[in-house]
Amino acid sequence: MHEGDKNLRSWFFVCSRQMGYANPQQNAAGIHTRLFSRAFIIDDWRKRVVFVTADVGMISQRLRLEVLQALKLKYGDLYGQDNVVLSGTHTHCGLGGYFQYTLFMMSSKGYIKASVEPLVNGIVKSIDIAHSNMRPGRIYRSIGELDDSSLNRSPHSYMNNPEDERHRYKWNTDKQVVVLKFTDLDGDGIGMLSWFAVHAVSMNYTNLMVSSDNMGYASYLLEQDKNPGELPGQGGFVAGFSSSNLGDVSPNTKGPHCMNTGMPCDYLNSSCPDGGTKECKAFGPGEDMFESTRIIGENIYKKAKELYANTAEEVTGLLHSAHQWVNMTDVTVQINNTHTVKTCKPALGHSFAAGTTDGGGDLNFTQGAVEGDPFWDGIRDALVGEPSNETQECHYPKPILFSTGEMNWPLPWHPQIVDVQIITIGSVAIVAVPGEMTTMSGRRLREAVKQELQSEGAFKDVEVVIAGLSNIYTHYITTFEEYQVQRYEGASTIYGPHTLSAYLQQYRSLARAIAQDRVSELPIGPEPPFFEKLFNLLSAATVDRKPENSSFGDVLQQVYPIYRQGDVVLVTFVAGNPRHSGDIRDKTFVTVELYDNRTSSWEVIYNDASWETRFQWLKGSNRESNSTVEWHIPQTAPSGSYRIKHFGHYKQMKGLRPVITPYEGTSDVFRVTKSFYYQ
């Protein structure tokens, strides 16, 4: 059985900080595209599994625990840690504020309930819809390759892998696209789930609008294609695009160049002679981030649609799921007959602060640093203390910037207890990875899991896929060889040089238990913490004011009377702070409406979840603000009369009590025509 449907739109403007680039200036100030959760439930009459792909940067441990709590209250033991996988698409322009470890909380102003609740409710709602719409059906799989949509952003690290291993592969990134097609018993398509390894960073660090980025746009295109005439988030067909081993994979296919000279960046440390890492940025394939997002999203969509249309191999067999919690700071791995190695307490290296060519740091750190810096080490020691000798030796050759495993105030800075999980759907094994695996790490993991599953002869034709950013976030997972180079990915491999070896051991154990049908004998492992006292550094939004002799919703900049297809309509309103609108999963800030002469009524044809609209909020002086709506008129837009509406809320004090009031504004009516000249 299968069902895949998505939740009502999940918009998280309530959080002031976007999660992904860790840029303190990147505060949310609008909507490019909405964020959705898409749930797929499969049942073979004896077991059930759930896979959710959500438009967030990553799944946090706190988010997963709260979702599982909500599911238990509603469904008892039907859905739990063993059979539910939550995976993030890795958009870097999603919300923050849904973590419980100090490092992540500091980068997003703490634990923000107004962010967490819509996230939890949205994910649970998507599972509710899938649960209530289950029906008998079939699953098919298809596999292909997508070129010209990804680039290895750390080729120097990749080249440190063994030569004979590299020669087994044509590319230094995985081009593979895996598609699962879901139909009812009549063969009518009801959903699709796809995996492709690429960072969702086409929208760059300068963007201030919440956006689902290239993966979200691929979902948008396929769902619009399969649900004609429906607004985003509506219609029965669900298209889930999921992340994979994208750790060193960028969509910015023009590669890194020095912004001030146009010359290529330094190959080894991705810096520029003048300006360092801050001037080294990767762009492309478009002329700006919106065009790049469109191109990469369209490429992913077109390949998935092609594979969906041509699927012929039916997925049959039983469902399995295996899950464990493991203390990743204390895993012993037998690497040969005489030697064992261990994982480390978490730590971040100097190159972590350098960032990547998709979004570099502001300070004078560079990638590839295998020695510390006396200046920054001195500041570190004064602020948070010097790393212990044990931690320094364990992480060698990483020069430690933050020994986060030894930092526990006000809460632990990084997790110790980590989820490892595999679900199998017939001949497809989904490996839920709690971080960002590099290309070669993912290849080794897929091979290891495949070997174990096939060891008992039950999974002869198994296809192993990696679902990245799943269940908990632990930064990056490089190979041992890549770790030695200490570029950003290696510096961000927090459990030390043998992190991948430990994960290979853990996932081999899960796969072996599945192959031998002995999952029930697996130990559960140490349960993760659920911290009660979390800090919140986000202050409440202040009261709203408006210009004299005006009202909220009044138009400040009016539309023109007439536009052509391909033009951009702009209209600006007197606005309140969008945070005052709260959880707006079932609301919208924007509608574009077409007048229907037959019914003498207005029809909503776009809203703020549509790719064609952009909603931008500008905070002005004296607590006054305004909202600007853009409508990028498609070439296919019918001629006719249109208007744009804006909806919001403003806060005022009445006595000592804050009162929040809804408002709406409407533009003048304007016409869209193929030509400015009438025949």
XYZ file of C-alpha atoms in Angstrom:
679
model
C 0.000 0.000 0.000
C 1.142 3.519 -0.575
C 0.017 7.022 -0.076
C 1.926 10.227 -0.527
C 0.286 13.525 0.172
C 1.587 16.692 1.656
C 0.681 18.997 4.449
C -0.930 22.379 4.295
C 1.669 25.010 3.501
C 4.266 25.383 6.223
C 5.653 28.898 6.480
C 8.020 29.808 9.283
C 8.524 33.561 9.054
C 8.165 33.644 12.810
C 11.860 32.871 13.147
C 14.154 35.822 12.513
C 17.154 33.786 11.397
C 17.448 31.545 8.366
C 19.259 28.227 8.841
C 21.965 27.086 6.453
C 24.662 29.671 5.849
C 25.019 30.653 9.556
C 25.174 34.274 8.429
C 24.056 36.604 11.267
C 22.888 39.159 8.694
C 20.636 36.644 6.929
C 17.380 37.384 8.716
C 14.180 36.235 7.058
C 12.367 39.066 5.276
C 9.997 37.478 2.799
C 8.875 34.413 0.865
C 10.338 33.142 -2.356
C 8.626 29.745 -2.150
C 6.800 27.960 0.652
C 8.221 25.035 2.618
C 6.380 21.708 2.484
C 6.490 18.314 4.146
C 5.746 15.314 1.920
C 4.979 11.958 3.523
C 5.001 8.494 1.952
C 3.596 5.486 3.808
C 4.131 1.941 2.555
C 2.469 -1.129 4.069
C 2.935 -4.781 2.993
C 0.123 -6.086 5.253
C 2.672 -7.167 7.893
C 4.791 -4.069 8.404
C 4.614 -0.347 7.727
C 7.269 2.304 7.014
C 7.073 6.066 6.657
C 9.436 8.288 4.686
C 9.102 12.063 4.984
C 11.050 14.573 2.915
C 10.724 18.056 4.378
C 11.825 21.420 2.983
C 14.208 22.184 5.843
C 17.970 22.460 6.083
C 18.220 19.282 8.107
C 16.272 17.237 10.610
C 17.334 18.049 14.144
C 17.243 15.576 16.990
C 14.769 17.775 18.831
C 12.461 17.993 15.824
C 12.449 14.220 15.389
C 11.769 13.593 19.077
C 8.867 16.048 19.105
C 7.379 14.577 15.916
C 7.613 11.059 17.371
C 5.958 12.254 20.593
C 3.085 13.758 18.604
C 2.698 10.592 16.530
C 2.628 8.422 19.644
C -0.133 10.510 21.178
C -2.193 10.162 18.005
C -1.381 6.648 16.775
C 0.075 4.765 19.737
C 2.884 2.426 18.663
C 1.988 2.429 14.959
C 4.642 5.012 14.069
C 7.887 5.250 16.000
C 11.666 5.585 15.800
C 11.997 2.168 14.120
C 9.800 2.773 11.068
C 9.720 6.573 10.552
C 12.452 8.323 8.557
C 12.535 12.121 8.486
C 14.835 13.624 5.840
C 15.600 17.270 5.049
C 16.012 18.559 1.494
C 18.877 20.746 2.791
C 17.581 24.083 1.621
C 19.838 26.728 3.147
C 17.025 29.281 3.109
C 14.671 27.532 5.474
C 13.903 28.352 9.083
C 16.095 28.033 12.149
C 15.253 27.691 15.815
C 14.399 23.981 16.046
C 17.538 22.578 17.698
C 18.485 21.640 21.259
C 22.299 21.714 21.112
C 24.089 24.959 21.904
C 26.089 25.424 18.681
C 22.997 25.184 16.477
C 20.895 27.230 18.885
C 23.444 30.050 18.897
C 23.343 30.291 15.099
C 19.555 30.662 15.062
C 18.794 32.653 18.222
C 17.915 29.665 20.358
C 14.968 27.313 20.496
C 12.006 29.163 18.977
C 8.645 27.593 19.765
C 6.979 29.655 17.067
C 9.252 27.881 14.571
C 9.156 24.411 16.086
C 5.388 24.104 16.425
C 4.546 24.741 12.739
C 7.350 22.365 11.756
C 6.144 19.570 14.014
C 2.502 20.152 13.148
C 3.266 20.355 9.434
C 5.242 17.096 9.357
C 2.611 15.307 11.444
C -0.136 16.735 9.211
C 1.562 15.312 6.118
C 1.695 11.896 7.808
C -1.977 12.273 8.844
C -3.003 12.930 5.241
C -0.976 9.988 3.969
C -2.392 7.761 6.703
C -6.005 8.656 5.929
C -5.587 8.218 2.165
C -3.855 4.836 2.007
C -5.043 2.465 -0.679
C -3.735 -0.611 -2.517
C -1.188 0.163 -5.195
C 2.101 -0.692 -6.878
C 5.640 0.670 -6.732
C 8.129 0.869 -9.595
C 11.745 1.945 -9.632
C 13.874 3.603 -12.265
C 17.495 4.760 -12.264
C 19.254 7.244 -14.529
C 21.976 9.895 -14.620
C 21.775 13.680 -14.549
C 24.765 15.638 -15.828
C 25.426 19.400 -15.908
C 23.715 19.985 -12.579
C 26.425 19.334 -9.993
C 30.071 20.094 -9.323
C 32.500 18.805 -6.696
C 33.382 21.815 -4.557
C 36.350 20.064 -2.872
C 38.079 18.207 -5.711
C 41.412 18.425 -3.881
C 39.960 16.355 -1.022
C 38.357 13.897 -3.422
C 41.687 13.369 -5.194
C 43.222 12.208 -1.909
C 41.116 9.045 -2.064
C 42.946 5.940 -3.374
C 43.619 6.105 -7.104
C 42.263 2.629 -7.813
C 39.031 3.542 -6.013
C 38.628 6.797 -7.952
C 39.205 4.988 -11.255
C 36.127 2.857 -10.619
C 33.945 5.928 -11.167
C 33.480 8.219 -14.133
C 32.728 11.346 -12.100
C 33.863 12.928 -8.856
C 30.202 13.430 -7.922
C 27.333 10.957 -8.081
C 25.109 11.737 -11.061
C 22.643 8.974 -10.213
C 18.945 9.760 -9.923
C 16.742 7.109 -8.295
C 12.977 7.337 -8.744
C 10.209 5.391 -7.043
C 6.872 5.616 -8.840
C 3.670 4.990 -6.879
C 0.428 4.055 -8.635
C -2.947 2.701 -7.667
C -4.041 -0.729 -8.865
C -5.382 0.795 -12.091
C -1.945 2.202 -12.905
C -2.848 5.822 -12.238
C 0.065 7.725 -10.741
C -0.407 9.038 -7.224
C 3.145 9.975 -6.263
C 6.877 9.911 -6.868
C 9.927 9.878 -4.594
C 13.382 10.708 -5.931
C 16.966 11.019 -4.649
C 19.760 13.082 -6.174
C 22.999 14.309 -4.592
C 23.323 18.100 -4.807
C 23.367 20.909 -2.270
C 20.250 23.077 -2.192
C 22.301 26.293 -2.289
C 21.309 27.786 -5.632
C 19.730 30.560 -3.565
C 22.850 32.078 -2.057
C 23.765 33.697 1.248
C 22.528 37.143 0.108
C 18.934 35.925 -0.141
C 16.602 37.080 2.653
C 13.486 35.231 1.524
C 12.477 31.810 2.763
C 12.929 29.420 -0.151
C 12.759 25.685 -0.819
C 15.554 26.204 -3.389
C 16.262 23.864 -6.322
C 14.843 20.681 -4.763
C 11.655 22.465 -3.780
C 11.299 23.921 -7.261
C 11.636 20.436 -8.785
C 8.776 19.276 -6.551
C 6.758 22.353 -7.478
C 7.167 21.716 -11.218
C 6.228 18.049 -11.123
C 3.250 18.622 -8.845
C 1.991 21.468 -11.016
C 2.412 19.172 -14.013
C 0.470 16.322 -12.393
C -2.116 18.517 -10.618
C -3.137 20.959 -13.387
C -5.108 23.973 -12.247
C -4.333 23.431 -8.563
C -2.586 25.858 -6.262
C 0.708 24.667 -4.686
C 0.099 22.210 -1.905
C -3.214 21.098 -3.400
C -4.034 18.128 -5.603
C -3.580 14.404 -5.128
C -0.199 13.804 -6.767
C 2.846 14.226 -4.512
C 6.402 14.631 -5.771
C 9.100 14.229 -3.149
C 12.694 15.126 -4.016
C 15.102 13.982 -1.330
C 18.742 14.721 -0.514
C 21.521 12.148 -0.742
C 25.336 12.070 -0.327
C 25.711 15.746 -1.223
C 28.468 16.723 1.206
C 30.961 17.917 -1.413
C 28.463 18.576 -4.216
C 27.462 22.076 -5.355
C 24.822 23.164 -7.901
C 26.922 26.238 -8.751
C 28.283 24.740 -11.943
C 30.310 27.736 -13.144
C 32.630 26.962 -10.261
C 34.438 29.251 -7.811
C 35.903 32.542 -9.010
C 37.298 35.619 -7.307
C 34.508 38.166 -7.323
C 36.918 41.106 -7.540
C 39.005 39.820 -10.471
C 36.970 37.111 -12.207
C 39.934 34.749 -11.999
C 39.626 31.164 -10.661
C 40.189 30.781 -6.924
C 43.200 29.020 -5.470
C 42.685 25.293 -6.043
C 43.986 24.115 -2.664
C 42.343 26.509 -0.228
C 39.609 28.271 -2.269
C 40.849 31.779 -1.560
C 41.791 34.865 -3.561
C 45.017 36.919 -3.492
C 43.006 39.984 -2.530
C 40.105 39.325 -0.170
C 40.790 35.711 0.857
C 37.925 33.245 1.110
C 35.292 35.980 1.270
C 35.946 36.909 -2.363
C 35.926 33.278 -3.581
C 32.371 32.337 -4.587
C 30.831 29.734 -6.840
C 27.967 30.707 -9.132
C 25.933 29.378 -12.010
C 24.559 28.092 -14.166
C 22.349 31.206 -14.376
C 23.151 34.887 -14.270
C 21.647 35.273 -10.786
C 20.483 32.990 -7.992
C 16.871 32.934 -9.163
C 17.829 31.811 -12.654
C 20.282 29.263 -11.247
C 17.598 27.845 -8.977
C 15.224 27.622 -11.924
C 17.749 25.871 -14.177
C 18.939 23.305 -11.618
C 15.383 22.676 -10.398
C 14.158 22.205 -13.972
C 17.005 19.793 -14.723
C 16.179 17.653 -11.689
C 12.466 17.788 -12.488
C 12.929 16.823 -16.151
C 15.143 13.835 -15.345
C 12.767 12.612 -12.644
C 9.779 13.046 -14.959
C 11.560 11.091 -17.697
C 12.428 8.252 -15.308
C 8.915 8.298 -13.863
C 7.397 7.959 -17.334
C 9.690 5.104 -18.319
C 9.589 2.949 -15.194
C 9.021 -0.705 -15.955
C 10.643 -2.561 -13.052
C 8.115 -3.264 -10.323
C 9.321 -3.261 -6.734
C 8.174 -6.398 -4.949
C 9.066 -8.074 -1.689
C 8.727 -7.310 1.976
C 9.312 -4.258 4.104
C 12.021 -4.141 6.761
C 13.207 -1.461 9.137
C 16.082 -1.343 11.591
C 17.037 1.495 13.924
C 19.555 2.031 16.701
C 20.851 4.845 18.841
C 24.617 4.878 19.119
C 27.053 6.957 21.156
C 29.160 8.256 18.276
C 31.781 9.694 20.625
C 32.835 6.224 21.767
C 32.735 3.711 18.910
C 35.578 1.213 18.531
C 36.219 -0.029 15.006
C 38.329 -3.062 14.085
C 40.223 -1.955 10.962
C 42.356 -5.100 10.571
C 43.403 -8.210 12.486
C 45.653 -6.312 14.866
C 44.414 -2.719 15.085
C 41.370 -0.903 16.353
C 40.522 2.800 16.122
C 37.997 4.982 17.936
C 35.753 7.913 17.292
C 36.257 11.172 19.201
C 34.374 13.685 21.248
C 32.970 16.270 18.814
C 35.225 19.056 17.584
C 35.303 21.526 14.699
C 38.494 22.455 12.881
C 39.840 25.819 11.778
C 38.624 25.263 8.204
C 35.060 25.053 9.501
C 35.209 28.845 9.958
C 36.354 29.294 6.347
C 33.015 28.106 4.985
C 32.737 26.829 1.438
C 32.729 28.265 -2.059
C 28.922 28.247 -1.768
C 29.150 30.620 1.199
C 32.492 31.538 2.723
C 33.294 32.906 6.164
C 33.957 36.554 6.950
C 37.204 36.025 8.879
C 40.715 35.180 7.717
C 40.329 31.408 7.843
C 41.075 29.276 4.785
C 40.148 25.749 3.799
C 42.864 23.122 4.051
C 44.288 24.347 7.373
C 46.234 21.543 9.110
C 47.899 23.867 11.604
C 46.335 26.148 14.187
C 46.578 29.916 14.267
C 48.088 31.435 17.452
C 45.794 34.449 17.265
C 42.532 32.514 16.965
C 43.713 29.743 19.286
C 44.414 32.382 21.927
C 40.932 33.840 21.577
C 39.463 30.327 21.738
C 41.391 29.473 24.903
C 40.275 32.710 26.576
C 36.612 32.276 25.664
C 35.855 28.553 25.820
C 39.055 26.848 26.948
C 41.819 24.859 25.327
C 40.992 21.419 23.872
C 42.298 18.524 25.937
C 45.374 16.636 24.729
C 43.198 13.548 24.262
C 40.800 15.367 21.938
C 43.611 17.006 19.977
C 45.342 13.666 19.456
C 42.098 11.913 18.536
C 41.231 14.475 15.842
C 44.713 14.743 14.324
C 45.541 16.272 11.834
C 42.594 18.604 12.502
C 43.625 21.822 14.271
C 40.717 22.293 16.669
C 38.883 25.588 16.661
C 36.043 24.519 18.981
C 36.262 21.408 21.142
C 32.478 21.201 21.275
C 32.439 17.773 22.926
C 34.084 19.405 25.957
C 31.723 22.393 25.977
C 28.527 21.858 27.953
C 27.307 25.306 28.965
C 24.464 26.098 28.991
C 23.797 22.777 27.242
C 26.004 20.350 25.297
C 27.209 21.973 22.093
C 26.972 18.832 19.956
C 25.115 15.520 20.188
C 26.626 12.300 21.474
C 23.686 9.977 20.799
C 22.961 9.569 17.094
C 20.290 7.701 15.080
C 21.298 5.089 12.507
C 18.480 3.579 10.453
C 17.731 1.529 7.348
C 14.372 0.779 5.784
C 13.941 -1.573 2.850
C 11.035 -1.452 0.419
C 11.368 -4.695 -1.489
C 14.480 -4.309 -3.633
C 15.172 -0.720 -2.509
C 17.145 -0.016 0.665
C 16.986 3.515 2.084
C 19.870 4.359 4.382
C 18.992 7.285 6.651
C 22.240 9.176 7.261
C 22.453 11.762 10.086
C 24.527 14.313 8.201
C 26.197 15.259 4.951
C 28.167 12.410 3.405
C 30.674 13.236 0.708
C 30.508 11.527 -2.669
C 33.058 8.806 -1.883
C 31.766 8.263 1.653
C 28.331 7.613 0.211
C 29.716 5.194 -2.359
C 31.484 3.203 0.337
C 28.365 3.124 2.501
C 26.111 1.996 -0.347
C 28.560 -0.768 -1.221
C 28.887 -1.924 2.398
C 25.125 -2.069 2.937
C 24.597 -3.853 -0.372
C 27.178 -6.514 0.497
C 25.524 -7.215 3.840
C 21.994 -7.326 2.425
C 23.067 -9.723 -0.311
C 25.055 -11.947 2.040
C 22.051 -14.167 2.798
C 20.769 -14.248 -0.788
C 17.496 -12.451 -0.108
C 18.372 -9.119 -1.749
C 19.857 -10.157 -5.086
C 18.907 -7.020 -7.015
C 18.881 -4.426 -4.258
C 19.368 -0.731 -5.012
C 20.788 1.167 -2.056
C 20.031 4.879 -1.773
C 21.268 7.340 0.805
C 18.761 9.713 2.386
C 20.887 12.519 3.775
C 20.187 15.013 6.554
C 17.982 12.431 8.269
C 16.769 12.149 11.875
C 19.566 14.201 13.491
C 22.250 16.578 12.223
C 25.945 15.844 12.860
C 27.590 18.007 10.179
C 29.780 16.159 7.624
C 31.076 12.639 7.061
C 34.223 12.410 4.919
C 36.450 9.485 4.097
C 39.610 9.032 6.189
C 41.656 10.203 3.216
C 39.551 13.326 2.648
C 39.767 14.121 6.344
C 43.565 14.444 6.085
C 43.204 17.409 3.695
C 41.071 19.335 6.221
C 38.994 21.371 3.859
C 35.627 22.536 5.159
C 34.053 19.075 4.961
C 36.893 17.387 6.864
C 37.050 20.141 9.477
C 33.288 19.651 9.968
C 33.525 15.864 10.451
C 32.976 16.196 14.169
C 33.657 12.670 15.449
C 37.181 12.524 14.064
C 39.043 10.814 11.195
C 37.365 7.438 11.727
C 33.795 8.737 11.638
C 32.997 7.019 8.349
C 34.512 3.720 9.505
C 32.265 3.830 12.574
C 29.186 4.512 10.469
C 30.105 1.730 8.048
C 30.290 -0.639 11.013
C 26.960 0.508 12.417
C 25.085 0.319 9.121
C 26.632 -3.040 8.257
C 25.216 -4.317 11.531
C 21.738 -3.038 10.683
C 21.872 -4.460 7.157
C 23.101 -7.831 8.439
C 20.244 -7.977 10.936
C 17.755 -7.265 8.139
C 19.297 -9.888 5.844
C 19.200 -12.498 8.621
C 15.732 -11.439 9.818
C 17.136 -10.757 13.281
C 16.253 -7.094 13.694
C 14.401 -7.842 16.934
C 17.710 -8.912 18.489
C 19.384 -5.557 17.901
C 19.978 -3.532 21.078
C 18.060 -0.254 21.095
C 21.095 1.695 22.266
C 21.333 4.691 24.616
C 18.301 6.965 24.389
C 19.030 10.586 23.376
C 18.338 13.465 25.774
C 15.276 15.682 25.634
C 16.375 18.914 27.287
C 13.708 20.837 29.153
C 15.452 24.182 29.719
C 16.303 25.635 26.312
C 17.219 29.255 25.740
C 15.507 31.723 23.407
C 17.350 34.870 22.296
C 14.635 36.075 19.915
C 12.809 39.059 21.322
C 9.125 39.585 20.662
C 8.222 41.664 17.627
C 7.413 45.241 18.537
C 4.157 47.069 17.872
C 3.473 48.283 14.340
C 3.019 51.869 13.264
C 1.793 53.342 10.001
C 2.198 56.676 8.217
C -0.250 59.412 9.139
C -3.563 59.425 7.291
C -3.112 55.818 6.166
C -4.307 52.362 7.121
C -2.609 48.983 7.139
C -3.094 47.463 3.707
C -3.103 50.799 1.883
C -1.156 50.807 -1.376
C 2.043 52.869 -1.310
C 3.189 52.003 -4.831
C 0.391 51.220 -7.232
C 0.365 48.905 -10.251
C 0.380 50.138 -13.842
C -2.860 49.836 -15.815
C -1.511 47.306 -18.318
C 1.243 44.675 -18.586
C 2.438 42.136 -21.114
C 3.298 38.470 -20.568
C 6.854 38.299 -19.242
C 6.598 41.607 -17.346
C 6.929 41.955 -13.577
C 4.084 43.522 -11.592
C 5.155 45.391 -8.437
C 2.880 46.691 -5.712
C 3.790 47.912 -2.212
C 1.487 48.001 0.828
C 1.547 49.546 4.288
C 2.276 46.446 6.329
C 2.567 44.917 9.757
C 5.341 42.594 10.860
C 4.629 39.149 9.323
C 5.616 37.553 12.633
C 2.310 38.821 14.007
C 0.479 36.466 11.642
C 1.746 33.444 13.622
C 1.269 29.965 12.191
C -0.070 30.590 8.689
C 0.069 27.073 7.238
C -3.544 27.454 6.108
C -3.233 31.118 5.098
C -1.334 33.199 2.570
C 0.260 36.639 2.484
C -0.384 37.052 -1.247
C -2.939 36.248 -3.904
C -2.923 37.032 -7.604
C -6.499 36.957 -8.848
C -8.037 36.801 -12.338
C -11.502 38.146 -13.041
C -13.857 35.549 -14.483
C -16.363 37.267 -16.779
C -18.572 34.164 -16.860
C -19.189 34.127 -13.116
C -18.455 37.801 -12.375
C -16.033 36.690 -9.636
C -12.314 36.737 -8.826
C -10.342 33.476 -9.016
C -7.084 32.974 -7.103
C -4.508 31.702 -9.582
C -1.282 32.252 -7.580
C -0.403 32.707 -3.911
C 2.774 33.140 -1.898
C 3.664 29.459 -2.422
C 3.874 29.993 -6.181
C 7.199 30.273 -7.963
C 5.804 33.218 -9.933
C 5.349 35.419 -6.833
C 7.775 36.997 -4.382
C 6.769 38.534 -1.089
C 9.264 40.897 0.548
C 8.895 42.696 3.858
C 10.937 45.814 4.592
C 11.288 47.098 8.131
C 11.477 50.879 8.093
C 12.107 53.576 10.674
C 9.784 54.500 13.529
C 8.403 50.926 13.562
C 6.780 51.482 10.184
C 7.170 48.792 7.528
C 5.887 47.843 4.121
C 5.445 44.715 2.019
C 6.196 44.500 -1.672
C 4.618 41.822 -3.853
C 6.124 40.836 -7.189
C 4.268 38.821 -9.786
C 6.442 37.557 -12.606
C 3.847 37.150 -15.331
C 4.295 33.854 -17.207
C 4.331 33.872 -20.988
C 1.316 31.537 -20.778
C -0.801 33.909 -18.644
C -4.203 34.479 -20.274
C -5.182 37.984 -21.257
C -7.611 39.501 -18.812
C -8.173 41.661 -15.746
C -6.129 40.975 -12.617
C -5.567 42.271 -9.107
C -3.074 41.512 -6.318
C -4.085 41.198 -2.670
C -1.921 41.250 0.461
C -2.995 39.808 3.816
C -1.338 40.354 7.180
C -1.664 41.305 10.837
C -0.512 44.282 12.866
C 0.087 44.652 16.606
C -0.901 47.635 18.739
C -1.072 48.225 22.479
C -4.466 48.880 24.010
C -3.828 49.817 27.590
C -1.197 47.333 28.719
C -2.358 44.570 26.419
C -1.039 43.798 22.923
C -3.843 43.404 20.396
C -3.224 41.773 17.013
C -5.605 42.701 14.196
C -5.858 41.258 10.671
C -5.791 43.522 7.622
C -5.821 43.168 3.861
C -4.962 45.377 0.923
C -5.911 45.272 -2.748
C -4.198 46.756 -5.780
C -5.981 48.508 -8.591
C -7.265 46.280 -11.356
C -4.817 45.929 -14.234
C -4.858 44.153 -17.554
C -2.474 41.575 -18.955
C -2.322 41.425 -22.735
C -0.078 40.040 -25.446
C 0.451 43.521 -26.859
C 0.092 47.114 -25.744
C -1.665 47.845 -29.031
C -5.210 46.778 -29.765
C -6.052 45.423 -33.193
